[in-house]
mmCIF file of C-alpha atoms in Angstrom:
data_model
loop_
_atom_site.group_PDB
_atom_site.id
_atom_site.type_symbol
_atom_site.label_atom_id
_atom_site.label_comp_id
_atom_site.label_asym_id
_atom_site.label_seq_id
_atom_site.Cartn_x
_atom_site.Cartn_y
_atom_site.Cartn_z
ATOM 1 C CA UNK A 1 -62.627 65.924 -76.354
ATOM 2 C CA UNK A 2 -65.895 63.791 -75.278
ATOM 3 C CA UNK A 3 -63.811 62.310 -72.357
ATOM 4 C CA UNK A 4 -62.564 65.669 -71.153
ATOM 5 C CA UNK A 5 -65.987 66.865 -71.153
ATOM 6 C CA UNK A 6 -67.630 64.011 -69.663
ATOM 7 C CA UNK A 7 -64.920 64.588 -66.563
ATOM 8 C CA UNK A 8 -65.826 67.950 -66.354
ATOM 9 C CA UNK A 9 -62.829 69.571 -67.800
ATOM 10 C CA UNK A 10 -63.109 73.069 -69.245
ATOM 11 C CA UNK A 11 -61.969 71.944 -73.288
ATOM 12 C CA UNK A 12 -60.859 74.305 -75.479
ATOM 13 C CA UNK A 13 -59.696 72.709 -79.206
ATOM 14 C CA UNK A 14 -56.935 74.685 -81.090
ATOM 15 C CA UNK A 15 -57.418 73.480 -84.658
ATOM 16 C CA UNK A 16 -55.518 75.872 -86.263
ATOM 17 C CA UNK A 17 -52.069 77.438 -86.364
ATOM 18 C CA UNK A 18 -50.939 80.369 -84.777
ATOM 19 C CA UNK A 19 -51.313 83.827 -86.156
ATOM 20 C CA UNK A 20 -49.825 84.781 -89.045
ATOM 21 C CA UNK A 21 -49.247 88.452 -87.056
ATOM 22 C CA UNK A 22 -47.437 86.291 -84.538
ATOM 23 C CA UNK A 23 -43.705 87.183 -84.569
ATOM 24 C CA UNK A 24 -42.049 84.463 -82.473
ATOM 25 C CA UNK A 25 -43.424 81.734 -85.289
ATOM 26 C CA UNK A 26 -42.395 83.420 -88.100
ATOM 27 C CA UNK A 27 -38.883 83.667 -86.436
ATOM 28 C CA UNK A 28 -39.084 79.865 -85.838
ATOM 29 C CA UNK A 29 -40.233 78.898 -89.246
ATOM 30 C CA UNK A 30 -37.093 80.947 -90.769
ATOM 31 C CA UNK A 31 -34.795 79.086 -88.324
ATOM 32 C CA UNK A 32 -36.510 75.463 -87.930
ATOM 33 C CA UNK A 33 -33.671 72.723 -89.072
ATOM 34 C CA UNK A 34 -35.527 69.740 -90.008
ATOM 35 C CA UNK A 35 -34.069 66.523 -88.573
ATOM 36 C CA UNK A 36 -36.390 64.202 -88.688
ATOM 37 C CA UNK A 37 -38.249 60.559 -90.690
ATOM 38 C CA UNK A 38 -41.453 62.693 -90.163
ATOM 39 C CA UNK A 39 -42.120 65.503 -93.346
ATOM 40 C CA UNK A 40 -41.386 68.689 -91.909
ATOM 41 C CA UNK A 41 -45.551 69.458 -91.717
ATOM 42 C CA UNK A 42 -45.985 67.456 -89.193
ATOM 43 C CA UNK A 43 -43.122 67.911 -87.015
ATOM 44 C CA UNK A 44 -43.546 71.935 -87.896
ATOM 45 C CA UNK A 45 -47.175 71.470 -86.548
ATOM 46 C CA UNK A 46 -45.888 69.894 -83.558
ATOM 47 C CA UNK A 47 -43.790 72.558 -82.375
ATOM 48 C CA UNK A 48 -46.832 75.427 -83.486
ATOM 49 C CA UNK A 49 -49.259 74.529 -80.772
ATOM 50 C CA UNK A 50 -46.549 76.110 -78.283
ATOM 51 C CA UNK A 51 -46.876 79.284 -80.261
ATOM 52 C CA UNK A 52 -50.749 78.757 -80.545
ATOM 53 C CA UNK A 53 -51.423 78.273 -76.984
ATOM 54 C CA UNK A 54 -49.356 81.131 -75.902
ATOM 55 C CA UNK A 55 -51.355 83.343 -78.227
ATOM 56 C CA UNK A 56 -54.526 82.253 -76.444
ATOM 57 C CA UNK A 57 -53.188 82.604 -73.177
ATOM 58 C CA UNK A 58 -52.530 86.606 -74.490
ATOM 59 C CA UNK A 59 -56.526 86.768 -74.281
ATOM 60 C CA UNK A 60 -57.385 84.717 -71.054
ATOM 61 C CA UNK A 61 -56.702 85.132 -67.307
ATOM 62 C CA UNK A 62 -55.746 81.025 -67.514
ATOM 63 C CA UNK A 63 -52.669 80.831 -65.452
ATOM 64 C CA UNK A 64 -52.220 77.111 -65.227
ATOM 65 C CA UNK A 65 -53.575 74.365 -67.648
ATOM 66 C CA UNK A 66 -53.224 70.851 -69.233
ATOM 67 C CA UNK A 67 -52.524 69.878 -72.830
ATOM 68 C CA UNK A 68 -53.931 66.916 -74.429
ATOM 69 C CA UNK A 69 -53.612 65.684 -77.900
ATOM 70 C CA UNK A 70 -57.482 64.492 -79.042
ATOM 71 C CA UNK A 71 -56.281 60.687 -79.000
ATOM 72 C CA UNK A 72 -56.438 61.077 -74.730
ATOM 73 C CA UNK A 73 -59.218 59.217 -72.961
ATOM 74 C CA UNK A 74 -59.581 61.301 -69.887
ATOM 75 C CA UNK A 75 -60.794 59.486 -67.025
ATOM 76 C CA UNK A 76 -63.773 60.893 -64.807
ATOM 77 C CA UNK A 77 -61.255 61.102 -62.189
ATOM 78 C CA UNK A 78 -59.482 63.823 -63.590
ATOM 79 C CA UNK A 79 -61.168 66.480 -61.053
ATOM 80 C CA UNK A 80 -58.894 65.077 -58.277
ATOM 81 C CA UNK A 81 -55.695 65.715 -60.528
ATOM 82 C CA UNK A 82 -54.745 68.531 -58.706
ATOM 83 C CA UNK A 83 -52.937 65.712 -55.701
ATOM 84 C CA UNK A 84 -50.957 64.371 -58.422
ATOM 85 C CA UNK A 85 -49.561 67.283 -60.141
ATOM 86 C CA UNK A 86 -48.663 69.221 -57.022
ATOM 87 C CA UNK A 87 -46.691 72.068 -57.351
ATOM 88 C CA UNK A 88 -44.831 71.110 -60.419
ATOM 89 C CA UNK A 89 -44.237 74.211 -63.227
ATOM 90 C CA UNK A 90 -44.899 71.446 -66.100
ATOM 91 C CA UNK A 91 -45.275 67.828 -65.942
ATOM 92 C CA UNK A 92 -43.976 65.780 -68.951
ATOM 93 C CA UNK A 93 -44.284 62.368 -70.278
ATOM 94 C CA UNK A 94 -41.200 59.697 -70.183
ATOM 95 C CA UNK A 95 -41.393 56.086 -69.944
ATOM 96 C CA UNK A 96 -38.779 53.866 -69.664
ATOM 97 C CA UNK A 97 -36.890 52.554 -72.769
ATOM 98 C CA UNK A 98 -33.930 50.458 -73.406
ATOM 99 C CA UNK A 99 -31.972 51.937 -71.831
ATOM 100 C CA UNK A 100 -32.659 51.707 -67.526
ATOM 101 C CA UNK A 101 -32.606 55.778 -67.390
ATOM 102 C CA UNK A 102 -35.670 57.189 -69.358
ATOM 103 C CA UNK A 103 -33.405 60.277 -69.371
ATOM 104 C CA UNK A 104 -30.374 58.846 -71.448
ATOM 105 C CA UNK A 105 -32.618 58.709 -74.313
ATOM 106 C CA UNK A 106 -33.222 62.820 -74.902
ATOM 107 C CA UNK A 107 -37.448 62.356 -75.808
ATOM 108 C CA UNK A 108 -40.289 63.530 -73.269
ATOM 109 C CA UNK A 109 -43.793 63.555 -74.469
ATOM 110 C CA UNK A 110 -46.290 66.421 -74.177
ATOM 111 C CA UNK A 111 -49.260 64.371 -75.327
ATOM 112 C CA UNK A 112 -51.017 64.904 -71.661
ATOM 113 C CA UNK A 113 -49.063 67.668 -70.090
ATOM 114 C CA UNK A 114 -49.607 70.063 -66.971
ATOM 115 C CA UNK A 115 -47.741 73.683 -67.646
ATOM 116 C CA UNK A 116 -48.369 77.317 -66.266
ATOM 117 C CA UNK A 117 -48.114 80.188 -67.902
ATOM 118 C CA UNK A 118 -44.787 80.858 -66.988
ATOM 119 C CA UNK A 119 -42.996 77.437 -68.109
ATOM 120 C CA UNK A 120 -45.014 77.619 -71.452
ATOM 121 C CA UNK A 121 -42.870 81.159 -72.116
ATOM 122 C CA UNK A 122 -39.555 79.374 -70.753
ATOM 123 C CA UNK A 123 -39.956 76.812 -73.431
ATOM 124 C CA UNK A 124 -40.478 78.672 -75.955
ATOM 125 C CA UNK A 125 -37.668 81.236 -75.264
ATOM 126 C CA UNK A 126 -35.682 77.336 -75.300
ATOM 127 C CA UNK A 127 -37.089 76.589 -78.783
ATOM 128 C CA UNK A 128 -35.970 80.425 -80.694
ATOM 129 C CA UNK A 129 -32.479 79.660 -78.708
ATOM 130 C CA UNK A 130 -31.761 76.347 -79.906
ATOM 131 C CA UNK A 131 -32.776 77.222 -82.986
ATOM 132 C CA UNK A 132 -31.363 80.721 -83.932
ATOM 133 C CA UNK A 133 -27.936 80.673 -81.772
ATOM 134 C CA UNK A 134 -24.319 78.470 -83.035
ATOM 135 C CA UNK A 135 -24.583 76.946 -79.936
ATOM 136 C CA UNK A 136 -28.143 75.621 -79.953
ATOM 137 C CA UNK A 137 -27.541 74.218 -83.417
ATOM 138 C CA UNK A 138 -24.148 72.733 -82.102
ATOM 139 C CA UNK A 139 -26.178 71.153 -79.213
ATOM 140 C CA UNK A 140 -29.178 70.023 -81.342
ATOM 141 C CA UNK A 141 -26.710 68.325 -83.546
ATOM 142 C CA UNK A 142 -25.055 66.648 -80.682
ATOM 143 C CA UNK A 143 -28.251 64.872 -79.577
ATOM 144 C CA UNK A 144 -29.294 64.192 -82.542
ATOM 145 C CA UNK A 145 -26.147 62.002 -82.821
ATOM 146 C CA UNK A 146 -26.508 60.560 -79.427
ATOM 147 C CA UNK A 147 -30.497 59.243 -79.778
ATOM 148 C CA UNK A 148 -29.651 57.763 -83.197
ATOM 149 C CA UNK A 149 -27.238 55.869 -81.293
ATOM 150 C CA UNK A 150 -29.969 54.430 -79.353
ATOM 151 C CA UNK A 151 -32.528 54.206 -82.026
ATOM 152 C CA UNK A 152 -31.975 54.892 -85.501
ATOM 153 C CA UNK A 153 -35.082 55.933 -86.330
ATOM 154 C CA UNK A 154 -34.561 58.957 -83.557
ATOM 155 C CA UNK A 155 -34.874 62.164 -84.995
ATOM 156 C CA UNK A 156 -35.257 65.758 -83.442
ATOM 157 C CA UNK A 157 -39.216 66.928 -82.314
ATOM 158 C CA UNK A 158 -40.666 68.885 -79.559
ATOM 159 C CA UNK A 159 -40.385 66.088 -77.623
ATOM 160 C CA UNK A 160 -36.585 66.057 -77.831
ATOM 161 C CA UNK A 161 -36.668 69.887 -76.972
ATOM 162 C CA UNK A 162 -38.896 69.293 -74.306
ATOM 163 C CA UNK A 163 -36.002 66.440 -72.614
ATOM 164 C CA UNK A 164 -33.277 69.134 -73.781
ATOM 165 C CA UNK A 165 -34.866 72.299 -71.426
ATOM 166 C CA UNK A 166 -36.268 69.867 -68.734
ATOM 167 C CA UNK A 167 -32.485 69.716 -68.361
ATOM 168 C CA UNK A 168 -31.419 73.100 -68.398
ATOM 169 C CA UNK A 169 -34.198 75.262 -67.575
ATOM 170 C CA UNK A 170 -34.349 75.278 -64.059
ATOM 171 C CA UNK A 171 -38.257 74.949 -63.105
ATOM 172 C CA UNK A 172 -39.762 71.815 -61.606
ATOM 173 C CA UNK A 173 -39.959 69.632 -64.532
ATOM 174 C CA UNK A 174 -41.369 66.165 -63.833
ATOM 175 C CA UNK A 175 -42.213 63.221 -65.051
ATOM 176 C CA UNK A 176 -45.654 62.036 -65.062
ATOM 177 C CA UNK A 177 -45.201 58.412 -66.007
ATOM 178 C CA UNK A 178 -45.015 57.388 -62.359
ATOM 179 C CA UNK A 179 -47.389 55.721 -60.267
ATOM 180 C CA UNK A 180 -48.369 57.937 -56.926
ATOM 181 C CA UNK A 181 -50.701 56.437 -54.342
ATOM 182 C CA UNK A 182 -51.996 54.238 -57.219
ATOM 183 C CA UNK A 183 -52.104 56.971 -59.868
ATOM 184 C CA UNK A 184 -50.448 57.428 -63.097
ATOM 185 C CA UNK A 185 -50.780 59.014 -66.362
ATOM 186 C CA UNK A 186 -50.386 56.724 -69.377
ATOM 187 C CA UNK A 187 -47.188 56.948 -71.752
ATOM 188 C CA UNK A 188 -48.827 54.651 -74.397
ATOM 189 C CA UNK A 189 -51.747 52.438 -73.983
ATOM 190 C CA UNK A 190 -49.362 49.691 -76.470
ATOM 191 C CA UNK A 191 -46.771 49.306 -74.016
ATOM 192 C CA UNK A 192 -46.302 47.699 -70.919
ATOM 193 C CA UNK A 193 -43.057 49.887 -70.009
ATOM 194 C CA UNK A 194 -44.028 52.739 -67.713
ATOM 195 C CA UNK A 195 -42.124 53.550 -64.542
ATOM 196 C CA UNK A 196 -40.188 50.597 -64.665
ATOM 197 C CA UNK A 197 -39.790 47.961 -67.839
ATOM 198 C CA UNK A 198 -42.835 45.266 -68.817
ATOM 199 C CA UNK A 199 -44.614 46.814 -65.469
ATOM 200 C CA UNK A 200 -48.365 46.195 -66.603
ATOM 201 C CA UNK A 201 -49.916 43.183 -67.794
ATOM 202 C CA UNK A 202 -50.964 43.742 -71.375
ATOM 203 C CA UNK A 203 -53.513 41.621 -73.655
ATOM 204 C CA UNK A 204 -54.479 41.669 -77.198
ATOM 205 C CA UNK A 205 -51.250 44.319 -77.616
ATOM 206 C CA UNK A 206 -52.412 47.058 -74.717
ATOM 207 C CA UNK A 207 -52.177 47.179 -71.266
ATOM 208 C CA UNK A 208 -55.107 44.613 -69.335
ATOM 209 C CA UNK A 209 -58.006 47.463 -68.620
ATOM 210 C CA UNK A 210 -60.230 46.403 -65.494
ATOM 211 C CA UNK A 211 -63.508 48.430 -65.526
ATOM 212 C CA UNK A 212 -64.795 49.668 -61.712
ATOM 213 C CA UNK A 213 -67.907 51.567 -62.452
ATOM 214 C CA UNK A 214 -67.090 54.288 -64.920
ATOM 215 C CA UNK A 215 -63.276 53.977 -64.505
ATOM 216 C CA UNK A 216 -60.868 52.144 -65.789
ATOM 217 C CA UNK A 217 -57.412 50.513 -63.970
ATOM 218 C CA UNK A 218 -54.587 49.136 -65.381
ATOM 219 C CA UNK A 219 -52.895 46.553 -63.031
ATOM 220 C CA UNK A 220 -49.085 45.530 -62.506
ATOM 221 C CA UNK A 221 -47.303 42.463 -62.568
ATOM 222 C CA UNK A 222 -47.294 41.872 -58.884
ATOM 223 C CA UNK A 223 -51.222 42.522 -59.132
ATOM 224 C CA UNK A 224 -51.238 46.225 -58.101
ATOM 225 C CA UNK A 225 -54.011 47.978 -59.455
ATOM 226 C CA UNK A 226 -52.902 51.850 -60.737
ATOM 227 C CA UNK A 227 -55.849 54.570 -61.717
ATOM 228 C CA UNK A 228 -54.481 56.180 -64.825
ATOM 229 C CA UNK A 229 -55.876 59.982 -65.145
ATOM 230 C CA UNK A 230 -55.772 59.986 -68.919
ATOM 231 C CA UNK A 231 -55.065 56.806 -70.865
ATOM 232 C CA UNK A 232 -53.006 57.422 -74.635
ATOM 233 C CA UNK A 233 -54.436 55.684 -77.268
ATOM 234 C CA UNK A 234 -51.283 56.527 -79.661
ATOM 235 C CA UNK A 235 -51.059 55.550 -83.026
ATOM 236 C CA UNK A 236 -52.722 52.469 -84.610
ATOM 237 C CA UNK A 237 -54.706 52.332 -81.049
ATOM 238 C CA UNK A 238 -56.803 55.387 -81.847
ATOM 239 C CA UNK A 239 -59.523 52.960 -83.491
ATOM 240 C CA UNK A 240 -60.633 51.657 -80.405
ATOM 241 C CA UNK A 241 -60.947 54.488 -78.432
ATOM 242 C CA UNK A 242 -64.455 55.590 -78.922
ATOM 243 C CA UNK A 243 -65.236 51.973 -77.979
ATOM 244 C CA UNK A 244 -63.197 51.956 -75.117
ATOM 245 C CA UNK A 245 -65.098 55.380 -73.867
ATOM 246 C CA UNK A 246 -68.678 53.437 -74.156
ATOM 247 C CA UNK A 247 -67.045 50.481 -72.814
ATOM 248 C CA UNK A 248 -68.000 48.020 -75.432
ATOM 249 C CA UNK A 249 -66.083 45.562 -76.227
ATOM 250 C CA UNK A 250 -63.028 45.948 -78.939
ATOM 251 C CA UNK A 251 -62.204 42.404 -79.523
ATOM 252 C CA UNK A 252 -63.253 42.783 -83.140
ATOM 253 C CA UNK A 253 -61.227 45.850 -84.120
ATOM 254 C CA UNK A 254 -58.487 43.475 -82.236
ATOM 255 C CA UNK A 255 -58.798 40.625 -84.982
ATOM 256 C CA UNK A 256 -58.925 42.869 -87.586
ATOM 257 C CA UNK A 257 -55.173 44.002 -86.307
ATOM 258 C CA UNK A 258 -54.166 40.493 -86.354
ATOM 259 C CA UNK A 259 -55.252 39.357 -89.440
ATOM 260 C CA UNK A 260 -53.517 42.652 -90.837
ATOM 261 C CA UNK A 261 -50.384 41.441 -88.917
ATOM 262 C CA UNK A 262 -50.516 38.386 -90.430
ATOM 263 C CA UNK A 263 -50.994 39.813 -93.842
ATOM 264 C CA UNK A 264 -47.928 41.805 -93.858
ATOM 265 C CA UNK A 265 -45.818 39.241 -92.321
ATOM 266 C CA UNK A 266 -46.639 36.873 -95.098
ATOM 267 C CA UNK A 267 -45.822 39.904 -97.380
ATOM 268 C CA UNK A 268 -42.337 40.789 -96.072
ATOM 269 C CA UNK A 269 -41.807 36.782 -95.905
ATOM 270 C CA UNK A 270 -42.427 36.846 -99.970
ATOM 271 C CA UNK A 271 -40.374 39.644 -100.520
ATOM 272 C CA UNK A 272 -37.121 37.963 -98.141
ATOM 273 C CA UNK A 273 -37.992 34.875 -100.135
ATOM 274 C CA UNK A 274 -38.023 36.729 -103.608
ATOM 275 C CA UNK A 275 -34.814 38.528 -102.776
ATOM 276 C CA UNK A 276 -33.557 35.676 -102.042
ATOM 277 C CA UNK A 277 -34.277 33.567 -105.459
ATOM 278 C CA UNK A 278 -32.673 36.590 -107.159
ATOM 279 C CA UNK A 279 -29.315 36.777 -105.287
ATOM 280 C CA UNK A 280 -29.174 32.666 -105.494
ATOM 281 C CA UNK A 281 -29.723 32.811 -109.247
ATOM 282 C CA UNK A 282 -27.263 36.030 -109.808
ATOM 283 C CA UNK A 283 -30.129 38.323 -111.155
#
């Protein structure tokens, strides 16, 4: 939130789910089909900020807007946004896996997203479908199948119903993990994949940040530097965020993460080793 402010963006923080008047959750609760390594709270809570954002936008003249999860740095840049999004009805998150097409693996991230009103309805209109009709279930099912194929740890989120009616809905879905006259929005501060595979130079585990001024630049193999709007400090990253914002340096939270590395390496090497003493001995 202190990054969005500090770039001048108008921040509004939904803490809380939607409703419990609101009829369109309740229908979703009674047909959700958990398929997932996630409990079903979180990925539940996931798919409520749709609901809760909707229910907001009842009450506002907001016709367009962006949603960011709260572990987003956005850069001071982000007034000049408008270029980059164009005239897109939602712009989504999808970097580049295993596979060469970002696409064949069904999974596009909301985590710094661009919708109007509009699109926001669409998708959820997608969601009670899916969800509620033989057919939806059927196709759910299907790609659930297909992305374990690709990773078995692949289950079924927003994001995968996000990929699923970027396909079929027929708005101007895009992707926003492209780079644009030197701009980009950030898939994952942790990996070096973006448009393309390994495209940014990374060090100490993220992508190589150059400070100029007050912003911050990530910068590509072949030495091109890119202006990320918002930069995603996902997961184990979020710890050196705040850091990152008052641009100190992080190099100790870094060696913490290594020596914590290191750690459970040795562990897991104990365990092989003890597994190992007990099938050689026949316990």
């Amino acid at each position: 939130m202190e990054s969005g402010k500090r770039a001048g963006a108008h921040v509004t923080l939904l803490s809380s789910p939607p409703d419990k008047g609101n009829k369109g959750y309740s229908i979703f609760l009674q047909n959700y089909i958990h398929k997932s390594l996630n409990p079903p709270a979180f990925e539940i809570a996931c798919f409520a900020r749709y609901f809760a954002i909707a229910d907001r936008l009842k009450r506002s003249s907001v016709d367009m807007f962006f949603l960011s999860d709260t572990d987003i740095l956005i850069q001071p840049k982000f007034s000049e946004i408008e270029s980059f999004v164009g005239d897109v009805d939602t712009l989504l998150s999808a970097a580049t896996t295993a596979t060469r097409d970002p696409y064949t693996y069904l999974e596009m991230s909301p985590h710094f997203s661009f919708w109007r009103k509009d699109s926001l309805a669409s998708f959820l209109d997608y969601i009670q479908q899916t969800y509620s009709t033989a057919s939806g279930k059927a196709l759910l099912e299907s790609v659930f199948e297909r992305n374990r194929r690709l990773d078995p740890r692949s289950g079924i989120s927003d994001m995968t119903l996000l990929a699923m009616w970027q396909k079929e809905c027929g708005l101007k879905v895009e992707n926003g993990t492209t780079i644009r006259d030197n701009k980009t929005i950030d898939h994952n501060v942790g990996m070096s994949s973006h448009q393309s595979a390994d495209q940014f130079q990374m060090r100490w585990g993220i992508k190589r940040l150059f400070r100029d001024g007050a912003d911050l630049l990530f910068r590509t193999h072949s030495g091109q530097l890119v202006y990320p709007y918002a930069i995603h400090f996902q997961g184990k990253y979020k710890m050196i965020m705040a850091d990152t914002l008052a641009g100190k340096s992080f190099l100790p939270v870094v060696t913490a993460q290594l020596i914590s590395a290191l750690r459970t390496g040795r562990s897991k090497l104990a365990r092989r080793r003890q597994v190992g003493n007990s099938l050689s001995t026949g316990q």
